[in-house]
mmCIF file of C-alpha atoms in Angstrom:
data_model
loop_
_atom_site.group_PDB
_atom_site.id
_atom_site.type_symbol
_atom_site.label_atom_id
_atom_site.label_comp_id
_atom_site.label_asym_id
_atom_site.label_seq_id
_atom_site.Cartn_x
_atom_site.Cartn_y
_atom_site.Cartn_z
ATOM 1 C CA UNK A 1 -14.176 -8.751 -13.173
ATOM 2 C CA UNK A 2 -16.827 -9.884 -15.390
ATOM 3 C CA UNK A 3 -16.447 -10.122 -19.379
ATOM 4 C CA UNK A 4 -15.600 -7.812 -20.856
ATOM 5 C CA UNK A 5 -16.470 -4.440 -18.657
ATOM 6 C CA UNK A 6 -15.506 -5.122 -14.826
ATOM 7 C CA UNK A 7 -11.365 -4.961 -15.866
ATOM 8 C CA UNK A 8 -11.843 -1.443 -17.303
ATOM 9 C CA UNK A 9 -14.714 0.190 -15.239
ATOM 10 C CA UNK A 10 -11.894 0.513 -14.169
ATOM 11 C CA UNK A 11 -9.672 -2.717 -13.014
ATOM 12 C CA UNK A 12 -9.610 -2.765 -9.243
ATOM 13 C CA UNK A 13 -8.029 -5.324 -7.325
ATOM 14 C CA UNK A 14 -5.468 -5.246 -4.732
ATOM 15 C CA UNK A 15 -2.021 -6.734 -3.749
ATOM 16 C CA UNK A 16 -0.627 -7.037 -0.188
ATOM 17 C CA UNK A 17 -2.762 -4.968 1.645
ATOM 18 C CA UNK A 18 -3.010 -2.869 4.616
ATOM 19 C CA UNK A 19 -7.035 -2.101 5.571
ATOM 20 C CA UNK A 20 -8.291 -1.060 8.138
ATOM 21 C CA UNK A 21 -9.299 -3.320 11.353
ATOM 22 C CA UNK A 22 -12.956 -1.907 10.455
ATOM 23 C CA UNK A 23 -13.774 -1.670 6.590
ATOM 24 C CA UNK A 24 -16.552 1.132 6.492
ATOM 25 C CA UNK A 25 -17.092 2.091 3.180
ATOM 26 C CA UNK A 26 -18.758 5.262 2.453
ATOM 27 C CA UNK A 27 -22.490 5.295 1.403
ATOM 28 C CA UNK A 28 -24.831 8.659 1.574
ATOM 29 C CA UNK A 29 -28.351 9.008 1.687
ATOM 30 C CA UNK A 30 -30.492 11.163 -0.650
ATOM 31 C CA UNK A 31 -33.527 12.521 0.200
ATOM 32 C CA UNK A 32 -36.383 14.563 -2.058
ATOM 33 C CA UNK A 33 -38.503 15.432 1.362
ATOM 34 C CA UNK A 34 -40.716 12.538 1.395
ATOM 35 C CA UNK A 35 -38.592 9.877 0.286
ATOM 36 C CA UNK A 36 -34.725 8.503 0.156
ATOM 37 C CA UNK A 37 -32.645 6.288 -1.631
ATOM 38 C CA UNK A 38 -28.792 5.256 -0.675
ATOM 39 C CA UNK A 39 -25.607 5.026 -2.527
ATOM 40 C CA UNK A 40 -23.020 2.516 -1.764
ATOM 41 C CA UNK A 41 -19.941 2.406 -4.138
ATOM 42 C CA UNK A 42 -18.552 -0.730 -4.814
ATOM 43 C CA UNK A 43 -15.123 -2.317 -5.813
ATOM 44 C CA UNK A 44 -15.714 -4.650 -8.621
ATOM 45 C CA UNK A 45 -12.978 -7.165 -7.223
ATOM 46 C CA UNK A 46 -11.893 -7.508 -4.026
ATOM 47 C CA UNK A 47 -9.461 -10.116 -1.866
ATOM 48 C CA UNK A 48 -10.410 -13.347 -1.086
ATOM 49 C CA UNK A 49 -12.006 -13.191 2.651
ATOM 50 C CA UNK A 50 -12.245 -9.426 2.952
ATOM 51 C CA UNK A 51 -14.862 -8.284 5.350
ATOM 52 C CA UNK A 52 -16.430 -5.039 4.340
ATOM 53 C CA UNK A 53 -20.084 -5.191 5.534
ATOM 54 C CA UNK A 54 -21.385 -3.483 8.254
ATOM 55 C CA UNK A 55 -24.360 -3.263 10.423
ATOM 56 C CA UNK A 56 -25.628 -0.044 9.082
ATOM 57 C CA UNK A 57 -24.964 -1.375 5.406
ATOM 58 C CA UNK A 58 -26.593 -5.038 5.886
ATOM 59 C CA UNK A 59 -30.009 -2.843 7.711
ATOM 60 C CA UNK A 60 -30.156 -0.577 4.719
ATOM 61 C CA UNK A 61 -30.162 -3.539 2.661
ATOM 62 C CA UNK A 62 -32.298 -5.632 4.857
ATOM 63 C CA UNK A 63 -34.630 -2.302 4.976
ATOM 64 C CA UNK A 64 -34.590 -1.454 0.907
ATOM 65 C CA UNK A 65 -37.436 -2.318 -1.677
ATOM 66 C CA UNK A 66 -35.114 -2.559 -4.340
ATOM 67 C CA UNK A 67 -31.182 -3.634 -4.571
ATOM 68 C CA UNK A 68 -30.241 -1.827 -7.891
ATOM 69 C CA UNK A 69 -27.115 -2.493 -9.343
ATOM 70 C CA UNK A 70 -25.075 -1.514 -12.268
ATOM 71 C CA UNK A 71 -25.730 -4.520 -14.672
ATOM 72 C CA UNK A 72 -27.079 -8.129 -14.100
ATOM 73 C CA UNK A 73 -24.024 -10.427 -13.165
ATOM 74 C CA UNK A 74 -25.977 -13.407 -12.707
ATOM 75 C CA UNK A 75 -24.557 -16.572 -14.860
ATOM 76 C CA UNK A 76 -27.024 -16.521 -17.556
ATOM 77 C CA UNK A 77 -26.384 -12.963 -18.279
ATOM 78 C CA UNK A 78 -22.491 -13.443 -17.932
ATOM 79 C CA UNK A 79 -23.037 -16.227 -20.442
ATOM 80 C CA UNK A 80 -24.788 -13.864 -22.915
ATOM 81 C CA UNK A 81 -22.438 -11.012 -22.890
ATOM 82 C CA UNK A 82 -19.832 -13.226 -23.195
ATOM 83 C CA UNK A 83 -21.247 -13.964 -26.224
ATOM 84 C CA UNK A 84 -21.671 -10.529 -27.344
ATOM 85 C CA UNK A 85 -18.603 -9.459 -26.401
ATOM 86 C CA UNK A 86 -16.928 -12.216 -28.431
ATOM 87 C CA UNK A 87 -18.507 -11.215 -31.534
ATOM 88 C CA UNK A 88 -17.655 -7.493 -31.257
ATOM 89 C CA UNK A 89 -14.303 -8.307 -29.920
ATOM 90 C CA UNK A 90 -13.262 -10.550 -32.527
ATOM 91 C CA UNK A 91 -11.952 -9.996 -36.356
ATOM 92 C CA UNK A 92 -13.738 -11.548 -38.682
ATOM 93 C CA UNK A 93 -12.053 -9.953 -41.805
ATOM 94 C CA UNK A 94 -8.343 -11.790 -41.263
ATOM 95 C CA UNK A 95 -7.158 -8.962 -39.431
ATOM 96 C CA UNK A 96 -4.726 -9.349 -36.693
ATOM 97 C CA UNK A 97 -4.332 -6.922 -33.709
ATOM 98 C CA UNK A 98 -0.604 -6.977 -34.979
ATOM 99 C CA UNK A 99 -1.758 -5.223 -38.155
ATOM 100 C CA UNK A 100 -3.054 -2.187 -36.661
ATOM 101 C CA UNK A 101 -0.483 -1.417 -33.537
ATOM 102 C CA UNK A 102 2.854 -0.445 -33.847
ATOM 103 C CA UNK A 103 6.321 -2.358 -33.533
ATOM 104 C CA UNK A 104 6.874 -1.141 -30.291
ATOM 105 C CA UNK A 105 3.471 -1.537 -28.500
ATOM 106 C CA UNK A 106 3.097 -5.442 -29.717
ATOM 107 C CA UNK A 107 6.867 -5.739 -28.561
ATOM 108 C CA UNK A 108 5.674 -4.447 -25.084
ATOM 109 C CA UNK A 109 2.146 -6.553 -25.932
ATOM 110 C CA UNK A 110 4.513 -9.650 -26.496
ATOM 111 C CA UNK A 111 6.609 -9.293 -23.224
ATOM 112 C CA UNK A 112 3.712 -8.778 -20.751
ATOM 113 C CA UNK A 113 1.556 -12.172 -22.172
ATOM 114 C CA UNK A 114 4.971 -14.058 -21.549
ATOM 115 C CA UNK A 115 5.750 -12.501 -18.017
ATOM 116 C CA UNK A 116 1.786 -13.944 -17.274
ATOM 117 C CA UNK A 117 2.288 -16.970 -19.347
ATOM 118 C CA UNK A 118 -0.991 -15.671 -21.185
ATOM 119 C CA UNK A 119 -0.927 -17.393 -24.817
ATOM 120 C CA UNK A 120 -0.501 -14.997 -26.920
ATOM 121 C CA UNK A 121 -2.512 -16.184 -30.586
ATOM 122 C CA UNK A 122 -5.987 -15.920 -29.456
ATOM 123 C CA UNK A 123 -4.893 -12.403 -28.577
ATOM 124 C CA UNK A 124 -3.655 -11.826 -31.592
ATOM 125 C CA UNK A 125 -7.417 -12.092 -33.242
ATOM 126 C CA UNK A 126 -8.788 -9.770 -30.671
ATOM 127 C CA UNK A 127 -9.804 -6.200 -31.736
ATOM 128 C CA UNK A 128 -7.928 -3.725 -28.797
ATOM 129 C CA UNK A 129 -10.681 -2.722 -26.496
ATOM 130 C CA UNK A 130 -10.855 -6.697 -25.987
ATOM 131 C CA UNK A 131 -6.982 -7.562 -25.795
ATOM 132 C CA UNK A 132 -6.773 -5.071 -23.176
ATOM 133 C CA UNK A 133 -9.318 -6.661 -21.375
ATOM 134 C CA UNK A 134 -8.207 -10.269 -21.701
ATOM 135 C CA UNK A 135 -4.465 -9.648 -20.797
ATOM 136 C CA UNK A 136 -5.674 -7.038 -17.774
ATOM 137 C CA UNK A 137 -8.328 -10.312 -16.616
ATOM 138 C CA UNK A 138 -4.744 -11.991 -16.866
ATOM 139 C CA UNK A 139 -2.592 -10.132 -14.941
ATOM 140 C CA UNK A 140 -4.900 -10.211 -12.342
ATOM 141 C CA UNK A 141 -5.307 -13.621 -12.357
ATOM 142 C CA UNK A 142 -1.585 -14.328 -11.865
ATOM 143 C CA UNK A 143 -1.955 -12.207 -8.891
ATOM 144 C CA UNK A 144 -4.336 -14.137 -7.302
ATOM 145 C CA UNK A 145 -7.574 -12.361 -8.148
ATOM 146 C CA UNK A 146 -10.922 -13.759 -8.624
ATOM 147 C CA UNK A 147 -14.443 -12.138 -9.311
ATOM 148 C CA UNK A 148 -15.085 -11.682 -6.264
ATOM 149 C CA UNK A 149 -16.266 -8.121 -5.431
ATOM 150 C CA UNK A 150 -19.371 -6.441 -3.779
ATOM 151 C CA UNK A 151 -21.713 -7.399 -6.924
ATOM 152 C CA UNK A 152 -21.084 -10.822 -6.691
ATOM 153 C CA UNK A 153 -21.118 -11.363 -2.906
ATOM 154 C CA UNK A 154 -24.801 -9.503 -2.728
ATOM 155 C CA UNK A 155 -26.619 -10.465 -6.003
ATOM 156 C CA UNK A 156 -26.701 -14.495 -5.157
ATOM 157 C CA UNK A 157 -28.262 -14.119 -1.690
ATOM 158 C CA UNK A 158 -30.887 -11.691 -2.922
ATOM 159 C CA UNK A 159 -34.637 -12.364 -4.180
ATOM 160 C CA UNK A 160 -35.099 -11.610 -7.918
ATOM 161 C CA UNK A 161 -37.845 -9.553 -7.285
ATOM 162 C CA UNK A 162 -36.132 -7.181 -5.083
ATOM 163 C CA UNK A 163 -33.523 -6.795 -7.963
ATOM 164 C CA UNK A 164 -32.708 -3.888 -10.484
ATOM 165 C CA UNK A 165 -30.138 -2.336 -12.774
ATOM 166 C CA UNK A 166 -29.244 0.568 -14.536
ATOM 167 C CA UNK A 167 -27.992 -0.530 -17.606
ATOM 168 C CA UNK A 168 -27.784 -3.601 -19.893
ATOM 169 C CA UNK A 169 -25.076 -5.686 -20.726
ATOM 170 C CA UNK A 170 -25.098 -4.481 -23.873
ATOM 171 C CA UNK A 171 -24.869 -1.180 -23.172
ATOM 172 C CA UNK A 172 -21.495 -1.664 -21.108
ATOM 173 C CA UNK A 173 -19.917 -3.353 -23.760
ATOM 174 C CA UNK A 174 -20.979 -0.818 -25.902
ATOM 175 C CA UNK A 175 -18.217 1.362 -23.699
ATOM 176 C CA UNK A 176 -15.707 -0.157 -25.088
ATOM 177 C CA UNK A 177 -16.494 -1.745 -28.431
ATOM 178 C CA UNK A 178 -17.519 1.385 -29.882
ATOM 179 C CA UNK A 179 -14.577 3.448 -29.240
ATOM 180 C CA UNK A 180 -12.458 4.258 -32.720
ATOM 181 C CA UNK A 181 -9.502 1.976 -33.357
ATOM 182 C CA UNK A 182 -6.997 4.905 -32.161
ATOM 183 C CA UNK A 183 -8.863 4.920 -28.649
ATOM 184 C CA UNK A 184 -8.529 1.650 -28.353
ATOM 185 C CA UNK A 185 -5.167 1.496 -29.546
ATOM 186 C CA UNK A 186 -4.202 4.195 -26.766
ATOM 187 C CA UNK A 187 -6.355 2.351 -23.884
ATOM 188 C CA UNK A 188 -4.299 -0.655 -24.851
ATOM 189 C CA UNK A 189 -1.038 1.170 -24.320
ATOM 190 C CA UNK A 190 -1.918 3.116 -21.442
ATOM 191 C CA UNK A 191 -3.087 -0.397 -19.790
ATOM 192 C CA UNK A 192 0.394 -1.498 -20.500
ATOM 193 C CA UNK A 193 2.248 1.101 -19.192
ATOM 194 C CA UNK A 194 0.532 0.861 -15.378
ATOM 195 C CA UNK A 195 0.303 -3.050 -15.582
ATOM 196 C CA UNK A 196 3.215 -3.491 -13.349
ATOM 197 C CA UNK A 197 2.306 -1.003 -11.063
ATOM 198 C CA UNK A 198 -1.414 -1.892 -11.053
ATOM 199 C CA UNK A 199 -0.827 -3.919 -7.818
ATOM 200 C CA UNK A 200 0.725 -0.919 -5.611
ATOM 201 C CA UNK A 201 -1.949 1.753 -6.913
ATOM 202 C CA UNK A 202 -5.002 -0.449 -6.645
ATOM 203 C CA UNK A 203 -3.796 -1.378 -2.921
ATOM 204 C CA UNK A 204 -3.713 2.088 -2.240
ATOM 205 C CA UNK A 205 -7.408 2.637 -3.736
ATOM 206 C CA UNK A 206 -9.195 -0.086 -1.910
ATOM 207 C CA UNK A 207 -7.469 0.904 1.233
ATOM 208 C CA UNK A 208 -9.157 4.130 0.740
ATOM 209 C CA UNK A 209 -12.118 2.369 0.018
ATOM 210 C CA UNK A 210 -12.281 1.083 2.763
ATOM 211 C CA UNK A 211 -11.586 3.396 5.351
ATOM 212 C CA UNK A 212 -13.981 5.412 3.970
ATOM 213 C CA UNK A 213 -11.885 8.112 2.772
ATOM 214 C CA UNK A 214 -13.234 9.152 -0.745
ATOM 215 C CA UNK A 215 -11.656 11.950 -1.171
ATOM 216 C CA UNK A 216 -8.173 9.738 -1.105
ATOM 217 C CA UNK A 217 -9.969 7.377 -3.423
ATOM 218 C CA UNK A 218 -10.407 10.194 -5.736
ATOM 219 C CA UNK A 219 -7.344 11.897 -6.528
ATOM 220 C CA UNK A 220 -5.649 7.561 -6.772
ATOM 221 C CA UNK A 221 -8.602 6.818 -9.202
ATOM 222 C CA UNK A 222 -7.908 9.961 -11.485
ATOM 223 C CA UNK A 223 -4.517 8.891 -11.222
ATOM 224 C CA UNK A 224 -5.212 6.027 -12.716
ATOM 225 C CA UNK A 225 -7.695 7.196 -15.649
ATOM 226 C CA UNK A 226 -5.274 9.737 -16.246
ATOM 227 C CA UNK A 227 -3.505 7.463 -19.493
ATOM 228 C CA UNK A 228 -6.732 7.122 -21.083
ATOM 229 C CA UNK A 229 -8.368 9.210 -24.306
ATOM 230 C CA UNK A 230 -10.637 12.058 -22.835
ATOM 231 C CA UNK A 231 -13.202 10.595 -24.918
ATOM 232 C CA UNK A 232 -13.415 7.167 -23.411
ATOM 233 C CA UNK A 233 -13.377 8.449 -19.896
ATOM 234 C CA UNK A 234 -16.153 10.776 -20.624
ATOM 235 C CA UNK A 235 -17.966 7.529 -22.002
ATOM 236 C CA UNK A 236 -17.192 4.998 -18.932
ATOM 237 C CA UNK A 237 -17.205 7.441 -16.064
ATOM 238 C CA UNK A 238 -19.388 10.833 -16.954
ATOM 239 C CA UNK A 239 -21.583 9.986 -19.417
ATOM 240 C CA UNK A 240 -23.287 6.949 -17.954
ATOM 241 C CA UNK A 241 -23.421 8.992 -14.748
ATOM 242 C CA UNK A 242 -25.617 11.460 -16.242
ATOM 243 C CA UNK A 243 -27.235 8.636 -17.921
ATOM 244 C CA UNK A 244 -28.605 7.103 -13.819
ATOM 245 C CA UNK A 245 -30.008 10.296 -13.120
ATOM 246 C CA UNK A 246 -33.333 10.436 -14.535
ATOM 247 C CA UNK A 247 -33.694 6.297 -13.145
ATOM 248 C CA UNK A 248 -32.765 7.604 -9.822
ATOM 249 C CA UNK A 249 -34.940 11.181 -9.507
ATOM 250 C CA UNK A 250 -38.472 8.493 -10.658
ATOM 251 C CA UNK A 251 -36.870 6.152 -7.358
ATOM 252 C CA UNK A 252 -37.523 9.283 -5.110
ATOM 253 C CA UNK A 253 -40.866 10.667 -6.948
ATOM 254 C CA UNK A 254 -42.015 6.977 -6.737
ATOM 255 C CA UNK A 255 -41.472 7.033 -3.221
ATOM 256 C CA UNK A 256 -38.829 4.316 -3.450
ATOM 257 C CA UNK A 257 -36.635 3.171 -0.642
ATOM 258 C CA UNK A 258 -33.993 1.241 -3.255
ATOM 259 C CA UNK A 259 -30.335 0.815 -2.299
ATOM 260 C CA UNK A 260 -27.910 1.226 -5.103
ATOM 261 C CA UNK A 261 -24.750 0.225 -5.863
ATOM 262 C CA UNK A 262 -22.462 1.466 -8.391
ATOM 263 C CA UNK A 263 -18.792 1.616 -8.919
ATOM 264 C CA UNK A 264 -17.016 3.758 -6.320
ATOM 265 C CA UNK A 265 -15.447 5.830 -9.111
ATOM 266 C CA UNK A 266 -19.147 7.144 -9.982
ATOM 267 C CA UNK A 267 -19.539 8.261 -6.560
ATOM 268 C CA UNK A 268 -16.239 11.089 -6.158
ATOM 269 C CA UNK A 269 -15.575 14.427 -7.595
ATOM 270 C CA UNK A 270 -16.544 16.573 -10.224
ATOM 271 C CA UNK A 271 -19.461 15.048 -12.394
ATOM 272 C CA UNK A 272 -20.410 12.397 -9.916
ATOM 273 C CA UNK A 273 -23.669 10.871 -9.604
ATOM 274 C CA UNK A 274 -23.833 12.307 -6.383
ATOM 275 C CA UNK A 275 -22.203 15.975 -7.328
ATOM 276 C CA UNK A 276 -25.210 15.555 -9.915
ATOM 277 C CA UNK A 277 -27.866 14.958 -7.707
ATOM 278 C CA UNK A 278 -26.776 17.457 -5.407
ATOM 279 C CA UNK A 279 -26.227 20.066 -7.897
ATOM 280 C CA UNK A 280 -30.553 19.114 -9.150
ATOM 281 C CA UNK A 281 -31.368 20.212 -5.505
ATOM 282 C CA UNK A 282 -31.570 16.443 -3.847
ATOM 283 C CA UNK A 283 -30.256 16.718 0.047
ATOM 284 C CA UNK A 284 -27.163 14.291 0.367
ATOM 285 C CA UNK A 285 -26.305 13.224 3.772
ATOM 286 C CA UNK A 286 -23.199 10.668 4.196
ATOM 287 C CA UNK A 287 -24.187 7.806 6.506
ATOM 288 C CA UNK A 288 -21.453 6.016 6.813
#
């Protein structure tokens, strides 16, 4: 997943898997009476020749004005969070990550770069919001994972003009990088402690995914929020759901046909975008 959000919005990836013969992952259609948009929730990373498309997905997207997405993950805008990322994510001062964690988390810290073979010193500068997200990109990696998830198989092979997002890259690092030092100290640790079982839970999710089964997807995704600060959940799931809703009610009053496609964790339970919109009166019908 992309620099420095996709690991921790949340990580998704998969080992060994066991999908179905017919990925069909869930999308629903909203309607205001004259008008309808559709939400399709994506995994951010996904194996390497997975088939997930269908026919009803690629004629909504054939059919929609607009393909709006979360954030732009085109390579000039990679580039430039990248850079932005790197200057939040980085100590300037002398400090060392070392300095403000405990004996026993850079112990564990120290143990988990050397089962990856992940150098540790360039870690070592890192502020903890962006160690957690370089040793997660890592652990991945050494399982065979590549950015290769619904974002970046659509975006390339679509016209610029038909193009949209929700939020700036700015704003997504802002997720992370403005959390307190204890938050991030405690989303370091918690990403520690499920590290070696990431592989197992996240096969579990995307098989879930896609069968089409969200309310499986659910209860495995809470699962796996469930070591992080209150706070920074209600910033990366809850908040920025609440934050789409006024971008997606003008899509309907404009008369928009858009398709949009967010992370699947936006789309299930409690304080969804879609228990939002169907909670502001918008008919939701599940298509697929």
């Amino acid at each position: 997943m992309k620099l420095p959000v996709r690991c921790l919005l949340p990580a998704i990836a998969a080992l060994s898997l066991t999908l179905p013969a017919q990925a069909e992952p869930a999308m629903w259609e909203i309607r205001d009476g004259d008008s309808a948009i559709w939400l399709f929730g994506s995994f951010h990373l996904l194996p390497d020749g997975m088939t997930w498309r269908t026919e009803r997905f690629d004629s909504v997207l054939k059919d929609a004005d607009k393909i709006v997405f979360e954030t732009d993950i085109g390579p000039m805008a990679m580039a430039e969070v990248g850079a932005a990322a790197f200057a939040r994510g980085v100590y300037v001062d002398g400090t060392l990550l070392t300095d403000v964690i405990d004996d026993e988390l850079e112990a564990r810290l120290r143990a988990h770069a050397a089962a990856i073979e992940l150098p540790l010193g360039p870690v070592l500068a890192m502020r903890p919001w962006m160690a957690t997200n370089v040793i997660t990109v890592a652990a991945l990696a050494a399982e065979g994972f590549s950015e290769q998830g619904v974002e970046f198989a659509l975006q390339p092979e679509l016209a610029a003009e038909r193009v949209a997002f929700l939020e700036t890259g700015d704003q997504q690092i802002n997720v992370l990088a403005s959390a307190p030092e204890d938050e991030q100290i405690a989303m370091l640790a918690s990403t520690l402690d499920q590290l070696d079982q990431l592989p197992k839970l996240m096969d579990k999710m995307l098989s879930s995914w896609a069968d089409g089964t969200p309310e499986r997807l659910s209860k495995m995704f809470l699962m796996e929020m469930g070591g992080f600060e209150e706070a920074f959940v209600e910033r990366l799931i809850y908040a920025r759901n609440r934050n789409w809703i006024a971008p997606l009610e003008g899509m309907l009053a404009d008369n928009q046909e858009n398709l949009v496609v967010v992370g699947a964790g936006h789309l299930i339970g409690e304080g969804s975008v879609l228990d939002l919109l169907e909670k502001a009166g918008y008919a939701i019908e599940r298509i697929q």
